[in-house]
Short mmCIF file of C-alpha atoms in Angstrom, two decimals:
data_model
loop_
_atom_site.label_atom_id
_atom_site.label_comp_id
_atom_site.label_asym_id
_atom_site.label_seq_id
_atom_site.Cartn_x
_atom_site.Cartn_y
_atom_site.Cartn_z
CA UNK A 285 92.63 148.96 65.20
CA UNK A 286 92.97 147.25 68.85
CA UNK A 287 96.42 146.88 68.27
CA UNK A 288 97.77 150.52 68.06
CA UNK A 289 94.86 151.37 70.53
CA UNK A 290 96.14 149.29 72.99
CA UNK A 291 99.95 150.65 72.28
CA UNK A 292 98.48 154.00 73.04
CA UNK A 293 96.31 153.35 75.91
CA UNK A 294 99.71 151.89 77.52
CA UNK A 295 102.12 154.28 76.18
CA UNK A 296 99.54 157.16 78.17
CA UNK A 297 99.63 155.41 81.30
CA UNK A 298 103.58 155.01 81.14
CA UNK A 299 103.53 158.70 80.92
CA UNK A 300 101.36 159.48 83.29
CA UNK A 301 103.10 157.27 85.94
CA UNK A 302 106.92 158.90 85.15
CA UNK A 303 104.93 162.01 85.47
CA UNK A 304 104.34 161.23 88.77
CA UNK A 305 106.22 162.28 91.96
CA UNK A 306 108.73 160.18 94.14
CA UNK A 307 106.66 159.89 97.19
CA UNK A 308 103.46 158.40 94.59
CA UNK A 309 105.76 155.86 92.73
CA UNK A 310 107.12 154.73 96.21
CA UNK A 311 103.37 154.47 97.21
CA UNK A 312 102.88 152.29 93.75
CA UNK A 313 105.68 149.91 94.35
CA UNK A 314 104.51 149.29 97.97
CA UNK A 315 100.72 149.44 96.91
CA UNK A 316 101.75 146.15 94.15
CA UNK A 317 104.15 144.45 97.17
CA UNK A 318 101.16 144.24 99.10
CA UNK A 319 98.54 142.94 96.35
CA UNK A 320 101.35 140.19 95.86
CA UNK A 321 101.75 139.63 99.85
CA UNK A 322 98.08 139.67 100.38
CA UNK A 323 97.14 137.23 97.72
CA UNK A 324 99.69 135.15 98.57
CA UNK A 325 98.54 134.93 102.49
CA UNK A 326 94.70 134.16 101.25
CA UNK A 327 96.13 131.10 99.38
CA UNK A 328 98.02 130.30 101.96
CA UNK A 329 95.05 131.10 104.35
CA UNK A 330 92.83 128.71 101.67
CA UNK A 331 94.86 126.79 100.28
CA UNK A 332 92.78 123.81 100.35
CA UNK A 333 90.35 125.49 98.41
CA UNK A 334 92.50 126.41 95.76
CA UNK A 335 95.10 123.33 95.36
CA UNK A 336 93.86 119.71 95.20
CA UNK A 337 97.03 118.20 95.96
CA UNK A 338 95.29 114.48 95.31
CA UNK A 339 93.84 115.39 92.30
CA UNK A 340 97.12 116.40 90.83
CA UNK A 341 99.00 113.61 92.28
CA UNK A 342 96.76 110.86 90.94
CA UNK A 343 95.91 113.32 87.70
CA UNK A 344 99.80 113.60 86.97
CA UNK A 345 100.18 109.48 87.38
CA UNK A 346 97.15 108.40 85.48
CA UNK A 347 98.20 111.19 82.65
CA UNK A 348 102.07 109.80 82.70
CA UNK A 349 101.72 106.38 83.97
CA UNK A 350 105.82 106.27 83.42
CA UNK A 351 105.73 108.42 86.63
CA UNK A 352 104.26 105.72 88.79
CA UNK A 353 106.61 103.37 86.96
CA UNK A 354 109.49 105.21 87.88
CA UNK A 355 108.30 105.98 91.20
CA UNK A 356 107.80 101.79 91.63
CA UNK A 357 111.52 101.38 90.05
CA UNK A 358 113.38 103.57 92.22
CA UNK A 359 111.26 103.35 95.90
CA UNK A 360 111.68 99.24 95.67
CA UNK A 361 114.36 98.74 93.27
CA UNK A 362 116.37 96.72 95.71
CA UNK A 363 112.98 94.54 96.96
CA UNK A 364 112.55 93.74 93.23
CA UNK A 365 116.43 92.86 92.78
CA UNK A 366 115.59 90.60 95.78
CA UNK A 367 112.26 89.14 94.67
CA UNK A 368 114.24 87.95 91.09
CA UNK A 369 117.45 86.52 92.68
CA UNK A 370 115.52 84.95 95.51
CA UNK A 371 114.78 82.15 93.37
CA UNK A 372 117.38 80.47 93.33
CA UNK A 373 118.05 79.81 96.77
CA UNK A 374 114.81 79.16 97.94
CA UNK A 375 114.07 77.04 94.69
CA UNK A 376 117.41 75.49 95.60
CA UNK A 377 116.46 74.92 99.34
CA UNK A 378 113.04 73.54 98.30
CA UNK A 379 114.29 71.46 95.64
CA UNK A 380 116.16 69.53 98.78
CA UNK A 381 112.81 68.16 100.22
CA UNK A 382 111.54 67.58 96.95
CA UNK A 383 114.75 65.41 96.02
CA UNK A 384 114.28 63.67 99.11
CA UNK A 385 110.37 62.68 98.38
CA UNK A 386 111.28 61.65 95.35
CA UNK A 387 114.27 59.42 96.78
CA UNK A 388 111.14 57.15 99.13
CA UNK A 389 108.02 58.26 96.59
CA UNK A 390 109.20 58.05 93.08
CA UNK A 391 106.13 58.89 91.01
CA UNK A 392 106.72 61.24 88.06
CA UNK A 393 103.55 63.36 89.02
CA UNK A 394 104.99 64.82 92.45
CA UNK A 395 107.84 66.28 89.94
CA UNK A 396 105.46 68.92 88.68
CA UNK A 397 103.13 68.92 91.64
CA UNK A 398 106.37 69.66 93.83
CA UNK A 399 107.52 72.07 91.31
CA UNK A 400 104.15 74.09 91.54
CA UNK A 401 104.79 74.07 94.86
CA UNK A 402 108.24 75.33 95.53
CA UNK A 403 107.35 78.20 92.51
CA UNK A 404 104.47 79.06 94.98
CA UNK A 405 106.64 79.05 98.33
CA UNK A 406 109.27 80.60 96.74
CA UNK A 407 106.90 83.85 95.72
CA UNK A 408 105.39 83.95 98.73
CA UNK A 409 108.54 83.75 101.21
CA UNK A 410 110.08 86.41 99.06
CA UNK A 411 107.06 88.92 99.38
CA UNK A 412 107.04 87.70 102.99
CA UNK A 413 110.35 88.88 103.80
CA UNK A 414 110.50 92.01 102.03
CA UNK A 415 107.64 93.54 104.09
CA UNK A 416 107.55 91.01 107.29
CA UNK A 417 107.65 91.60 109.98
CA UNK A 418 106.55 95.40 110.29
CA UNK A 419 108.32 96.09 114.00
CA UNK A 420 112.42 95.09 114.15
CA UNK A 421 112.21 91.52 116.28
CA UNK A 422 115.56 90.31 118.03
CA UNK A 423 116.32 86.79 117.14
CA UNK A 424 119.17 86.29 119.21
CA UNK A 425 121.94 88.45 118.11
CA UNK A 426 120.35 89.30 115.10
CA UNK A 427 117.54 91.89 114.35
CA UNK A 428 115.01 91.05 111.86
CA UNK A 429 112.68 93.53 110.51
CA UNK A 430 111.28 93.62 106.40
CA UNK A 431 113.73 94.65 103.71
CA UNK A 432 111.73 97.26 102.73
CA UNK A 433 110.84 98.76 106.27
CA UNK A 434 114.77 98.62 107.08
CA UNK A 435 115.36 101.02 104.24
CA UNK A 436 112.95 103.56 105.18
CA UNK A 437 115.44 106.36 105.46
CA UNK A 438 116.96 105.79 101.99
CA UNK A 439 113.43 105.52 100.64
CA UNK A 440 112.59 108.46 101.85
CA UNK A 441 114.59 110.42 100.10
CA UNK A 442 114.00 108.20 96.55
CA UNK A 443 110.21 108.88 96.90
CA UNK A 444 110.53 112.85 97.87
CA UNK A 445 113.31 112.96 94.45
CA UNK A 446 110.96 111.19 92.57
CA UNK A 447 107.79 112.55 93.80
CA UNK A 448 109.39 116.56 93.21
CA UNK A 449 110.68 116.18 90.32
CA UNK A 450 107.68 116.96 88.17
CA UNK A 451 104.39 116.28 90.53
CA UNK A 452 104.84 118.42 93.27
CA UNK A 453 107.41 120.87 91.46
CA UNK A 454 105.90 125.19 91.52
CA UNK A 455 104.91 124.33 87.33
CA UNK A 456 102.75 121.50 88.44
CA UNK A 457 101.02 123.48 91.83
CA UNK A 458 100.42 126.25 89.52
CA UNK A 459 98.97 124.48 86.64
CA UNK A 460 96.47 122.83 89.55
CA UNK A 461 95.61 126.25 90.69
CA UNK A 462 95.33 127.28 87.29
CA UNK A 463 93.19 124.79 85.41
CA UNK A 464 92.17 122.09 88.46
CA UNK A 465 89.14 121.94 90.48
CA UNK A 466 90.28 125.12 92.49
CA UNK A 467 90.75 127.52 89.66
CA UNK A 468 87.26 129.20 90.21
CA UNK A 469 88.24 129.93 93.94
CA UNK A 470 91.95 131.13 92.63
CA UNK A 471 90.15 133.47 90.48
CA UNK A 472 87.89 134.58 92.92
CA UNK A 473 91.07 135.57 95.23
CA UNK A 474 92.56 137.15 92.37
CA UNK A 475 89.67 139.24 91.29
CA UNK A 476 88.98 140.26 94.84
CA UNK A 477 92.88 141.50 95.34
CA UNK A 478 92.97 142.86 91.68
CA UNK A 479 90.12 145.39 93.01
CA UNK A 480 91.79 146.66 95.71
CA UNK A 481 95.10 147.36 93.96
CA UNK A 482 93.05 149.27 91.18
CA UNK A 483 91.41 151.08 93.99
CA UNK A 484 94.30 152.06 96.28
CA UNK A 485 95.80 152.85 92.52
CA UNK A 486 93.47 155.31 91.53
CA UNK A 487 93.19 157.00 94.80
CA UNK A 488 97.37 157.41 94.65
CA UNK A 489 97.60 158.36 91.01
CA UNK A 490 94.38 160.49 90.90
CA UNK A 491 93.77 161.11 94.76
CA UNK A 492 89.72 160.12 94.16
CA UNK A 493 87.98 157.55 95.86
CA UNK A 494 86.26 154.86 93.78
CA UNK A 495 82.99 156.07 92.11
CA UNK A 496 79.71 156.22 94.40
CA UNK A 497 77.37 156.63 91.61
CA UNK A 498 75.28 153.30 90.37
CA UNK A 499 76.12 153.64 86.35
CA UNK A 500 80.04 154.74 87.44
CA UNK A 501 79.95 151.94 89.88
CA UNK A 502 78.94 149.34 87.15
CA UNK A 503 82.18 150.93 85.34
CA UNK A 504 84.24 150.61 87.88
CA UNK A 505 83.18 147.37 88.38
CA UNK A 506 83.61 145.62 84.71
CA UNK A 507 86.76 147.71 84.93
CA UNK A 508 88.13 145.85 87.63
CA UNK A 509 86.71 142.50 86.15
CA UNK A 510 88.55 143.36 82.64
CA UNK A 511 91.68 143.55 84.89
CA UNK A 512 91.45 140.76 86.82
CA UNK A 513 90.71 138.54 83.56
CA UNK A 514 93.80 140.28 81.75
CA UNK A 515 95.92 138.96 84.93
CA UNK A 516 94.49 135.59 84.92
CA UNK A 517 95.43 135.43 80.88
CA UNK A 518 99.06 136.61 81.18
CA UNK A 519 99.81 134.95 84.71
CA UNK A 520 100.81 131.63 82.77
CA UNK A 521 103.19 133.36 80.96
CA UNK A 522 104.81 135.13 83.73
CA UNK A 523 105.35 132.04 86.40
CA UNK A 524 107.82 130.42 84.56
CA UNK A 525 109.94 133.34 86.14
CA UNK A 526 109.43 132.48 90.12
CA UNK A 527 109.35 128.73 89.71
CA UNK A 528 112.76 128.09 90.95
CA UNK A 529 112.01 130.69 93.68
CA UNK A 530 108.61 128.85 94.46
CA UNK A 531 110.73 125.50 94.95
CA UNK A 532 113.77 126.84 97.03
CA UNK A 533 110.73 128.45 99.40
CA UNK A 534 108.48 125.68 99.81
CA UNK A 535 111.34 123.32 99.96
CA UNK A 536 108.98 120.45 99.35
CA UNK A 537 111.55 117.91 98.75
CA UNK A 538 113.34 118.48 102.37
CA UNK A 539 109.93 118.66 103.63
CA UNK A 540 108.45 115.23 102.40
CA UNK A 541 111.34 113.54 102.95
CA UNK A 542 111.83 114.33 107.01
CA UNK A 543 108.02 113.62 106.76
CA UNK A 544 108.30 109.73 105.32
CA UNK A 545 111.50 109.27 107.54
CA UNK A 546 109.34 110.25 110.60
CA UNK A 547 106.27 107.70 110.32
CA UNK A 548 105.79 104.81 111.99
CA UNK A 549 106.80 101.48 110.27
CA UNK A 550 103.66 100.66 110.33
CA UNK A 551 102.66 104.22 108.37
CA UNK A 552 105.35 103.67 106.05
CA UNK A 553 104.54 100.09 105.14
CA UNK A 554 101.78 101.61 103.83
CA UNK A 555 103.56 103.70 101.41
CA UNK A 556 104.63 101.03 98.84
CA UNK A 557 103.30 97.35 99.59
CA UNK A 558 99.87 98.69 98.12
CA UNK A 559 101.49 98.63 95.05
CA UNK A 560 102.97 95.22 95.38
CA UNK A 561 99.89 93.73 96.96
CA UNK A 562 98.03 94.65 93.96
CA UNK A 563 99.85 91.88 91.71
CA UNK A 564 101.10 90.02 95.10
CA UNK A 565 98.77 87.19 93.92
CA UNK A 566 99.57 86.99 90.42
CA UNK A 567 103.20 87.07 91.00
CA UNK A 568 103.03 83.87 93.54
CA UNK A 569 100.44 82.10 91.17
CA UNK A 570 103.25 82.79 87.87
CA UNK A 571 105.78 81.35 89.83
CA UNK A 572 103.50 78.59 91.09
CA UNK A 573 102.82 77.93 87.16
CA UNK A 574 106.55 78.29 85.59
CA UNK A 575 106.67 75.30 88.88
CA UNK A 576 104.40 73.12 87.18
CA UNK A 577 105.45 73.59 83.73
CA UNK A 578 109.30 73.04 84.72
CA UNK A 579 108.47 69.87 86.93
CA UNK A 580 106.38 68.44 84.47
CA UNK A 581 109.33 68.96 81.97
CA UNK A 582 111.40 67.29 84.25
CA UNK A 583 109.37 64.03 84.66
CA UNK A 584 108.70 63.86 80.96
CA UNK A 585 112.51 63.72 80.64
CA UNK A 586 113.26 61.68 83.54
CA UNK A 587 110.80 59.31 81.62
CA UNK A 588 112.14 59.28 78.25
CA UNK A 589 115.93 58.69 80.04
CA UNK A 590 115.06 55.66 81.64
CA UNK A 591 112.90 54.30 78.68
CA UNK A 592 116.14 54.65 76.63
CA UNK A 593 118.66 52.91 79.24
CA UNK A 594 116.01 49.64 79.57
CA UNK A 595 117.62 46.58 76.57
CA UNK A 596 115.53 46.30 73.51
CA UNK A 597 113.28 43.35 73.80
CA UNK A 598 114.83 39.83 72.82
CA UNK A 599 113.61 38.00 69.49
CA UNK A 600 114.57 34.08 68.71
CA UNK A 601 117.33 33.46 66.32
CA UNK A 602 116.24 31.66 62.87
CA UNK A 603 118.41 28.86 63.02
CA UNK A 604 117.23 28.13 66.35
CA UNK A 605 113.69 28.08 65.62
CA UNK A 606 114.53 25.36 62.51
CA UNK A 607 116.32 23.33 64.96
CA UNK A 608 113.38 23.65 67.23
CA UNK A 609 110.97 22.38 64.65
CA UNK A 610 113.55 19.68 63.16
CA UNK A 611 113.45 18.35 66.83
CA UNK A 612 109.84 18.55 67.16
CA UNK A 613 109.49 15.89 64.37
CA UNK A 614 111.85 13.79 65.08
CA UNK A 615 109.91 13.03 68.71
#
């Protein structure tokens, strides 16, 4: 059975490596440092080949479209908080003019005309102001510059929290390398460094150089590809153990972040008013709507009020009419 087989195939080699003398095993341990050092200098060396960094950002947003929820939430939570409350005092500011038209122009349709309006100004000035303008201007003692572009350097380190927490973390690189559009190339490295630890191996354990003749050769070869294969199968299950290493190393969240906090407001902009301008339009056309609907409200009440304060129409009393007609035939 390939069970027991496989105990004893492993159980020989374990013996035949304590059987081994010191200056071999030290060769061993420094013969599997460098197949780890190597590969890890060709991915380096290729590592566009091997990680596509937007596929697994966009892959990892479209699979868990929380993500990019979250990402939204926390990067502009304060330019949403702004967007909502802003309402009021513009609405309230606009609702000044429009009080005053209706004060020298009292017709009930500039009620919902005018509140379309100021829900469509109100939108737009918000949106405005949270990305507008781009470069800090001096206004006399004051310095104006968008909300969002005046945070940059507390939204830098939301969007590198957000953005490391589980898409650019060592379990999501490796599962890119592993299964993305790289993996062939990853194996390819693999394979390639797999053969020359098996090599240097057998020359230290054995003290033979790898086989010259063709049907040894083909051996050696599927040999080497039966290793390489077995790596690739258990490396999944042996990752979970550097991860944490992986991420204190790279140290992408320190890295990102001193990256975002050193672009250009205008580079930065860019980083979340593509989201917003998206549903910009929509969001100043739904205020300009809840407008309408809220000033036509308010003329169809402002109707009904004054209907109900104008005296009911006057009828004649019946005694007077009988006196009327008694008169009538006496002349």
């Amino acid at each position: 059975p390939q069970g027991p087989a496989r105990r004893g195939a492993v159980g020989a080699g374990t013996a035949v490596l304590r059987g081994l003398s010191s200056e071999q095993q030290e060769a061993l341990v420094a013969l599997r440092h460098r197949f780890v050092r190597d590969l890890a200098r060709d991915m380096q060396d290729h590592v566009d080949e091997v990680l596509d960094v937007k596929e697994l950002v966009v892959g990892g947003m479209v699979a868990e479209k929380q993500l990019l929820i979250n990402l939204f939430k926390r990067c502009g939570e304060k330019e949403l908080a702004f967007l909502v409350n802003s309402g009021f005092g513009f609405g309230l500011l606009l609702g000044v003019f429009q009080m005053a038209a209706w004060i020298f122009y009292e017709r009930a349709w500039t009620l919902a005309v005018g509140g379309a309006v100021v829900g469509y100004l109100t939108n737009w000035i918000a949106l405005k102001l949270i990305f507008e303008p781009v470069q800090p201007m001096q206004l006399g003692p004051f310095q104006i510059q968008g909300m969002f572009l005046k945070r940059q350097h507390e939204v830098s380190a939301e969007f590198a929290d957000c953005m490391t927490e589980k898409l650019l973390s060592s379990e999501s690189l490796w599962n890119n390398i592993l299964h993305g559009s790289g993996s062939a190339r990853f194996q390819q490295m693999l394979h390639k460094h797999t053969a020359e630890f098996m090599t240097g191996a057998a020359s230290i354990v054995h003290g033979v150089s790898p086989p010259t003749g063709a049907a040894e050769q083909a051996w050696w070869a599927a040999l080497q590809l039966r290793a390489s294969s077995r790596v690739m199968e258990l490396l999944p299950q042996e990752l979970p153990l550097v991860h944490d290493y992986v991420d204190e190393t790279l140290q992408l969240r320190s890295t990102l972040k001193e990256n975002l906090r050193s672009l250009s407001p205008e580079e930065f902009e860019g980083v979340l008013h593509p989201v917003f301008q998206e549903d910009e339009l929509t969001l100043i056309l739904v205020g300009s709507v809840l407008g309408l609907a809220v000033g036509y409200a308010q003329a169809f009440w402002d109707a009904k009020s004054k209907a109900s304060l104008q005296p009911p129409p006057t009828t004649p009393d019946a005694s007077n009419s009988t006196a009327l007609d008694g008169g009538a035939e006496g002349i």
